[in-house]
Short mmCIF file of C-alpha atoms and ligand atoms in Angstrom, two decimals:
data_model
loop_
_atom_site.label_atom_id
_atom_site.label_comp_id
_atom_site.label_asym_id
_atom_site.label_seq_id
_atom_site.Cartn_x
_atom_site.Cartn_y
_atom_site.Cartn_z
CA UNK A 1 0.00 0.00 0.00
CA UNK A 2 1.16 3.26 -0.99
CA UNK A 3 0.00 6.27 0.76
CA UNK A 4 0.02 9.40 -0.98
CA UNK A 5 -1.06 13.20 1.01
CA UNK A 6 -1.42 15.69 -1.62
CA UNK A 7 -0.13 19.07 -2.19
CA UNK A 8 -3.63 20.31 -0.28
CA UNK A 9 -3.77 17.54 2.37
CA UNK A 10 -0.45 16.98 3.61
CA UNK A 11 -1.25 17.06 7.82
CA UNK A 12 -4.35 14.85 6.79
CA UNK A 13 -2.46 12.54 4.73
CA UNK A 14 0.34 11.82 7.53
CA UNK A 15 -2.48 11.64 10.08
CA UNK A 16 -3.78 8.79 8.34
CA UNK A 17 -0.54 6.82 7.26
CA UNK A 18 -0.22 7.29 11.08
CA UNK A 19 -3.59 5.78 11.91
CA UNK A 20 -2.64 2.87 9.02
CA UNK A 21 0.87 2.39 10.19
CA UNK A 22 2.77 2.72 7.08
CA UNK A 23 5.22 5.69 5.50
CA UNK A 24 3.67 8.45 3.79
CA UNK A 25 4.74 9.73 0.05
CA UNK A 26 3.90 13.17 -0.32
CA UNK A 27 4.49 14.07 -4.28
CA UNK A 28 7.07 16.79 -5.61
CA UNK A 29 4.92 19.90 -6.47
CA UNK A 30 5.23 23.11 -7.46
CA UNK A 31 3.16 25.74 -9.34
CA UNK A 32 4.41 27.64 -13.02
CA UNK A 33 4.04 31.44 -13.03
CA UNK A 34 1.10 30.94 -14.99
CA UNK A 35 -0.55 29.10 -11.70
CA UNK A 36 -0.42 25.52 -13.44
CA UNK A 37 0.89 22.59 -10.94
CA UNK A 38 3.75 20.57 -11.42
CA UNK A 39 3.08 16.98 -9.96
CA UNK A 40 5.83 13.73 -9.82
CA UNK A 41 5.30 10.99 -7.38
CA UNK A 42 8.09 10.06 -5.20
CA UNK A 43 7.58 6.13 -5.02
CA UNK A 44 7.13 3.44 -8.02
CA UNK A 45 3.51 2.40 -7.51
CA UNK A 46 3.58 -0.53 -10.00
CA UNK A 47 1.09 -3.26 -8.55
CA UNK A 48 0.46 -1.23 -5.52
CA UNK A 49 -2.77 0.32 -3.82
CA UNK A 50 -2.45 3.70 -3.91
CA UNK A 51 -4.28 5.79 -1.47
CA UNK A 52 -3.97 9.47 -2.64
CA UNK A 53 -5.77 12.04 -0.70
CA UNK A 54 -6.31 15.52 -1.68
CA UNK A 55 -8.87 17.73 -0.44
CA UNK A 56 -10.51 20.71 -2.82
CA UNK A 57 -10.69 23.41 -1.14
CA UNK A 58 -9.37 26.10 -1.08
CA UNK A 59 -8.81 26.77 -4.98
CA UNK A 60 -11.26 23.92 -5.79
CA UNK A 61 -10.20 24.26 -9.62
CA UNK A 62 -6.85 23.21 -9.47
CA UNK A 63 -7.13 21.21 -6.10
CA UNK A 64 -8.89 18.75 -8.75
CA UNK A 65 -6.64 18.99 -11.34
CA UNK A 66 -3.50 18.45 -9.11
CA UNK A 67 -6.07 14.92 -7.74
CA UNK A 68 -6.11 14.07 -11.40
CA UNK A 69 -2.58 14.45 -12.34
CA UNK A 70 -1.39 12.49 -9.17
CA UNK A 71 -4.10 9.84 -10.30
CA UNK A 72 -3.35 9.49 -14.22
CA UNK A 73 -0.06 9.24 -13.26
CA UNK A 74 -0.18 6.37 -10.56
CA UNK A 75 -2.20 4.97 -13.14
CA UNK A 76 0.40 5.23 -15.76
CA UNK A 77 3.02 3.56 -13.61
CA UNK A 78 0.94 0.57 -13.09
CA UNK A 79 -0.50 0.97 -9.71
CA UNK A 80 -2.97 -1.98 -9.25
CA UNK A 81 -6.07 -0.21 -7.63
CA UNK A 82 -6.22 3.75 -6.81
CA UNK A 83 -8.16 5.06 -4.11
CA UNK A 84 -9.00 8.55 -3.85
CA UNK A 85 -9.33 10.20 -0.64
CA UNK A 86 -11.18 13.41 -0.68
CA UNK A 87 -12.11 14.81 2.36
CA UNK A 88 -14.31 17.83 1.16
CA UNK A 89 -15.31 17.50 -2.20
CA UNK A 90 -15.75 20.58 -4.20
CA UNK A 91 -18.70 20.31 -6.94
CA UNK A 92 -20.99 17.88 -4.98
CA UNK A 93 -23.52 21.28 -4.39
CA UNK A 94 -24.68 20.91 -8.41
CA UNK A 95 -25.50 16.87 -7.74
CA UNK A 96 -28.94 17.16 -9.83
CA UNK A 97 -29.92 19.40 -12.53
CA UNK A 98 -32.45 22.32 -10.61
CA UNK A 99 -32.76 23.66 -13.99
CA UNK A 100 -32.56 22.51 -17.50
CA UNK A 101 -29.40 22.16 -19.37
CA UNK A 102 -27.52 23.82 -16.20
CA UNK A 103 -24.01 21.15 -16.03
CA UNK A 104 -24.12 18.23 -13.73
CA UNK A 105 -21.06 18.71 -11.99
CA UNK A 106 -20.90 16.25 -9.51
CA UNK A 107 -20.83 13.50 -12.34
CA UNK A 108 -18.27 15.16 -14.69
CA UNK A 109 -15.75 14.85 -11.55
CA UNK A 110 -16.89 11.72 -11.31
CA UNK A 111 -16.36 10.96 -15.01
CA UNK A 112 -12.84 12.80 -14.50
CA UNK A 113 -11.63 10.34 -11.82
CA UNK A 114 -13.18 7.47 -13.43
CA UNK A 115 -10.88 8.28 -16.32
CA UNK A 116 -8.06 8.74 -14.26
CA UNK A 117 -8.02 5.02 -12.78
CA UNK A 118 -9.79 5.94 -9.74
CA UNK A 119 -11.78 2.54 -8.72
CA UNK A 120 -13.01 4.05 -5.17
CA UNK A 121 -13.84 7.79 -3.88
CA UNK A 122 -13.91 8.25 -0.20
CA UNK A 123 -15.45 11.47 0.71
CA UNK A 124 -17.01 13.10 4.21
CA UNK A 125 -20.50 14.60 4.56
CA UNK A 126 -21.39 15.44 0.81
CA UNK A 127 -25.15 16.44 1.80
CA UNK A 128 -27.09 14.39 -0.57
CA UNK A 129 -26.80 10.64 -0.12
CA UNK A 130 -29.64 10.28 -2.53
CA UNK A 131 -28.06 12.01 -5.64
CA UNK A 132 -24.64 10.29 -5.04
CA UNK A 133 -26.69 7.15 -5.24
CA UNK A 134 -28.24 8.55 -8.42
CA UNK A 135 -24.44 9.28 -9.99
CA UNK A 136 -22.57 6.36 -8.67
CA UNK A 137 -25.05 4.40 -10.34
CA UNK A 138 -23.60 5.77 -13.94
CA UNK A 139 -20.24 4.75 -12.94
CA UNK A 140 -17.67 2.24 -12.15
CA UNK A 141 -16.37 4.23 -9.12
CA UNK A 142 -17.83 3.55 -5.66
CA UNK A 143 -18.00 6.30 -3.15
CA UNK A 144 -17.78 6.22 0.76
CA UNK A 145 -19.58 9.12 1.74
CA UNK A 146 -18.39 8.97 5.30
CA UNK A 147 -20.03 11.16 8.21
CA UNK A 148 -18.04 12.99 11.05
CA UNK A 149 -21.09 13.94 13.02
CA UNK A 150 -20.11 11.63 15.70
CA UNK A 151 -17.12 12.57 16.31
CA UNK A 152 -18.11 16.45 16.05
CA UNK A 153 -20.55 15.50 19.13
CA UNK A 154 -17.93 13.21 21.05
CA UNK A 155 -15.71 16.63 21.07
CA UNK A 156 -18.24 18.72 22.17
CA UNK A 157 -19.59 16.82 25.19
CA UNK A 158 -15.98 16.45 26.34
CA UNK A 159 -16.38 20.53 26.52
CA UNK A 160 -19.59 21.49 28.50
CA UNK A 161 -21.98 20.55 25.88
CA UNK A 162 -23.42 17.17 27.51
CA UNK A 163 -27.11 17.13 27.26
CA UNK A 164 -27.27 20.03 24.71
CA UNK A 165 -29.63 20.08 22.19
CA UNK A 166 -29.01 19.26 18.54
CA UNK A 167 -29.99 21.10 15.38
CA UNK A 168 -30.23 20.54 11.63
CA UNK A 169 -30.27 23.59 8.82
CA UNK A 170 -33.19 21.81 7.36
CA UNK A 171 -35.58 18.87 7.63
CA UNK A 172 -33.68 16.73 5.03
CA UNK A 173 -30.46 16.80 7.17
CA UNK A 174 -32.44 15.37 10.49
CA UNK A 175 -30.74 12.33 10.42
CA UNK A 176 -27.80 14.55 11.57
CA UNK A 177 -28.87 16.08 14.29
CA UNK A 178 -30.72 13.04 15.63
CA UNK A 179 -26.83 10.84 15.21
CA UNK A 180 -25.27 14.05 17.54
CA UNK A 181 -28.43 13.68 20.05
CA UNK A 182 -27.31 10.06 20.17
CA UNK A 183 -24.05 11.29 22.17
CA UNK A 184 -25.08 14.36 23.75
CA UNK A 185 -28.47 13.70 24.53
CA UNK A 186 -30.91 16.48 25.05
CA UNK A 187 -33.18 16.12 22.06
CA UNK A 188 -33.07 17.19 18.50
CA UNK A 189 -34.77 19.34 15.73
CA UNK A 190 -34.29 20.85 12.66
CA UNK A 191 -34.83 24.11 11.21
CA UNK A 192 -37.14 25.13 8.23
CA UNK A 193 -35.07 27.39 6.24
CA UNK A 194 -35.57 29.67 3.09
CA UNK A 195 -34.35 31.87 0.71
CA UNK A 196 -35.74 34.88 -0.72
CA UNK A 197 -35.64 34.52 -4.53
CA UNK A 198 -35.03 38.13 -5.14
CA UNK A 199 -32.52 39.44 -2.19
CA UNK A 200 -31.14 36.39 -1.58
CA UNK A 201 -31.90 36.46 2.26
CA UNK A 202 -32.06 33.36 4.52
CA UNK A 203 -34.36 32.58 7.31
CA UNK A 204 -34.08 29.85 9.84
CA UNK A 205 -37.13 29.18 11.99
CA UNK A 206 -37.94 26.66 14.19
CA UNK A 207 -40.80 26.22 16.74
CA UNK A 208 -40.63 26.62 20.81
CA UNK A 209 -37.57 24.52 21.79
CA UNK A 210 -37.70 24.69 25.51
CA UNK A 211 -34.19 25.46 25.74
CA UNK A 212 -33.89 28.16 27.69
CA UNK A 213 -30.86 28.07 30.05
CA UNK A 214 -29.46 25.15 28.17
CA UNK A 215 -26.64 24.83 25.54
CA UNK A 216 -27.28 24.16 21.81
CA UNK A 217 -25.59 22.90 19.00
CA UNK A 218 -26.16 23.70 15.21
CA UNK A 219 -24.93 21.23 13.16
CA UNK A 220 -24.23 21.21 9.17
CA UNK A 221 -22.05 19.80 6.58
CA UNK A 222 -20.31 23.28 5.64
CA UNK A 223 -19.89 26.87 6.91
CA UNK A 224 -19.32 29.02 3.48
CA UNK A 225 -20.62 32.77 3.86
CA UNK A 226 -21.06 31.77 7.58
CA UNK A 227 -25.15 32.90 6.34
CA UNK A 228 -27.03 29.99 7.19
CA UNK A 229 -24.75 29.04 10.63
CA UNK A 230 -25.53 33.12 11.84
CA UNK A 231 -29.09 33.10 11.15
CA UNK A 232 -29.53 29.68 12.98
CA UNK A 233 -27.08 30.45 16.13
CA UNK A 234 -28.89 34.34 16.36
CA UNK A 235 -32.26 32.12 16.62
CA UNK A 236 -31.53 29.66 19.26
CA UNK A 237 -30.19 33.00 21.50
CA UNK A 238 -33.27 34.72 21.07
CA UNK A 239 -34.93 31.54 22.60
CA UNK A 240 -32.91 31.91 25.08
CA UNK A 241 -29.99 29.35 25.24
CA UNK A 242 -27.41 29.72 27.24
CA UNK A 243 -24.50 28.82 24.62
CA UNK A 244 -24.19 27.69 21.38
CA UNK A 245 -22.22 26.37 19.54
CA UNK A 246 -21.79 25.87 15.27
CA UNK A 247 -20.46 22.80 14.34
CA UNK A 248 -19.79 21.06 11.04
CA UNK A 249 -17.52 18.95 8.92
CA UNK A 250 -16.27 21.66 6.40
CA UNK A 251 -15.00 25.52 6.65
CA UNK A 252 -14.70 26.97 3.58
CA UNK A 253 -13.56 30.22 5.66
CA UNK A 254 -15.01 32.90 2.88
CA UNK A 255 -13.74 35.92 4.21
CA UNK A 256 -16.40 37.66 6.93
CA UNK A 257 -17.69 34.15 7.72
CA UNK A 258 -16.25 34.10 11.27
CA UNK A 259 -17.28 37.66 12.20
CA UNK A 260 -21.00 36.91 11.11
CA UNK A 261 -21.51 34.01 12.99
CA UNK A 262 -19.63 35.39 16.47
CA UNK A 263 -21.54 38.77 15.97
CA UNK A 264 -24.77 36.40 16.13
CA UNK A 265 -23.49 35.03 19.76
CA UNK A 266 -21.93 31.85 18.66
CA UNK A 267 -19.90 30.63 21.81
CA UNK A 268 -17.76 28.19 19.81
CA UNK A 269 -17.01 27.16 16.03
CA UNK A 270 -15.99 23.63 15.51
CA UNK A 271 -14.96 22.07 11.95
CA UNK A 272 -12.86 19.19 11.13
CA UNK A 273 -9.79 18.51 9.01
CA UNK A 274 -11.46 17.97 5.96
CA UNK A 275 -10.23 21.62 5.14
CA UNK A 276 -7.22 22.59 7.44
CA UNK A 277 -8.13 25.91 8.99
CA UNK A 278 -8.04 27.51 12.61
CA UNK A 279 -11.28 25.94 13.62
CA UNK A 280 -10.16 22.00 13.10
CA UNK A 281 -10.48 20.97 16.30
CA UNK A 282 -11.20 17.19 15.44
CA UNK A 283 -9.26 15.04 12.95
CA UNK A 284 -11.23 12.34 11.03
CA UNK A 285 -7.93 10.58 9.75
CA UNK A 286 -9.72 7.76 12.12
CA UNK A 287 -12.12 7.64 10.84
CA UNK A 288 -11.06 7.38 7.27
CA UNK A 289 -8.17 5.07 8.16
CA UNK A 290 -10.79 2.30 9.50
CA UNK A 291 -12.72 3.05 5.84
CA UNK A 292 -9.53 2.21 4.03
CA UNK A 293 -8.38 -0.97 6.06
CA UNK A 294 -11.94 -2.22 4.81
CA UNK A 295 -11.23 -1.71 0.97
CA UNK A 296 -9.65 -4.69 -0.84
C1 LIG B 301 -26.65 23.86 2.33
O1 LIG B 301 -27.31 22.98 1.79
C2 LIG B 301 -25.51 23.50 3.22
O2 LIG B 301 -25.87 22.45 4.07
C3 LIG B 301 -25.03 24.69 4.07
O3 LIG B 301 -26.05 25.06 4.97
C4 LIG B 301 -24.68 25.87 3.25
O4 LIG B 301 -23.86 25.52 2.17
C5 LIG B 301 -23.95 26.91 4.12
O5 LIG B 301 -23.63 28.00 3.32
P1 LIG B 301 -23.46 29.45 3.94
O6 LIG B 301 -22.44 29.36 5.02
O7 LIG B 301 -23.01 30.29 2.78
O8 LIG B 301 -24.80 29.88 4.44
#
């Protein structure tokens, strides 16, 4: 087994050699002064697994293209099976059309990687479980659409938030917020949220919790704008809990993000590694380790 952390995952990618007890192989890489990537693996991969893992984010564009050159290029050498790990997935929002002839782009990355030798996709907390279903389906690629809710909610009652009560963004992701109630007891909920076609502005209601004096957790699969996180942390004051926090798997960290969701009284923001930024307080190279020891 060869272990490869990309140019965009490198303390991921030794976190999980760690976990799977071998030597990692991080690639040569550098960038042109034109912004293209340079990519040559460091290790002959001929008959090997290779596990390459590259997250897409920030820079999603060439984040993918730097997955598919390391990929192509195992595959070139003769590596036996390639597995790519991709923590966040960038492109997984468009995973249906909304509207007609609008690009699918979940499925051309999927076609990409499928071209590139890439037999199985691990990925965390890409929203929709039922349009992956829908696009693996065209494919010969399987893909591990992992969760890190758990181990969000194992942090978080390890830091005051024990019997705190658990919230999705929106009905569909219930199944969330009912997996963190699990571990930190105290109930669960989700909130109805919309958009305003024309300004673009998001609401987040949810009935009489009953929480007052208690903590409260908001959990999604991504902070981007911070929007959605604010709106939902600002609500959950104004019923009057005593702290909240915002947790979720991804931080895109778009610039204001932070500000907007502290300004709404957020007592703690909690992400994980899937995207390295200041708010990674819990690894899931665990969790993706014990996923890869299961692949043949
Ligand atoms: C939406 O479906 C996602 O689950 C997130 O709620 C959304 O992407 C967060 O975006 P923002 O931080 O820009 O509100």
């Amino acid at each position: 087994m060869i272990v490869i952390p990309g140019p965009s995952s490198l303390g991921l990618g030794w976190r999980i050699a760690e976990a799977l007890g071998v030597e990692p192989h991080p690639v040569e890489h550098r960038i042109f002064p034109d912004g293209e990537s340079y990519i040559r693996l460091t290790k002959p991969v001929a008959g090997e697994k290779v596990i390459i893992i590259q997250t897409t984010a920030p820079n999603p564009d060439s984040k993918l293209i730097q997955l598919l050159l390391m990929a192509e290029t195992a595959k070139d050498f003769g590596a036996d099976k390639i597995i790519a790990v991709v923590p966040y997935l960038a492109y997984a929002r468009q995973d249906k059309r909304f509207l007609e002839m609008e690009a699918l782009s979940l499925d051309v990355i999927i076609n990409l990687l499928e071209a590139s030798g890439v037999t199985d996709l691990v990925v965390v907390n890409i929203h929709n479980e039922v349009s992956i279903r829908a696009i693996e389906e065209k494919h010969s690629v399987k893909i591990h659409n992992l969760s890190a809710v758990s181990l969000l909610a194992e942090y978080l009652k390890g830091r005051g938030f024990d019997n705190a009560y658990s919230l999705s963004p929106d009905k569909g992701a219930i199944y969330i917020a009912e997996a963190a109630s699990k571990i930190l007891g105290g109930g669960y909920n989700h909130f109805e949220k919309t958009r305003d076609r024309k300004t673009g502005e998001i609401k987040m209601e949810v009935k009489n919790l009953n929480i007052s004096g208690r903590g409260a957790v908001v959990f999604d699969d991504m902070i981007s704008s911070g929007g959605t996180m604010a709106k939902a942390v600002e609500e959950l004051i104004a019923q009057g809990a005593e702290k909240v926090a915002a947790a979720c798997t991804h931080v895109l960290y778009m610039p204001g993000a932070e500000e907007k969701i502290r300004r709404a009284g957020a007592d703690l923001i909690l992400s994980t590694d899937t995207i390295e930024t200041p708010f990674s307080q819990v690894t899931v190279a665990g969790l993706i380790a014990t996923t890869l020891k299961g692949l043949a």
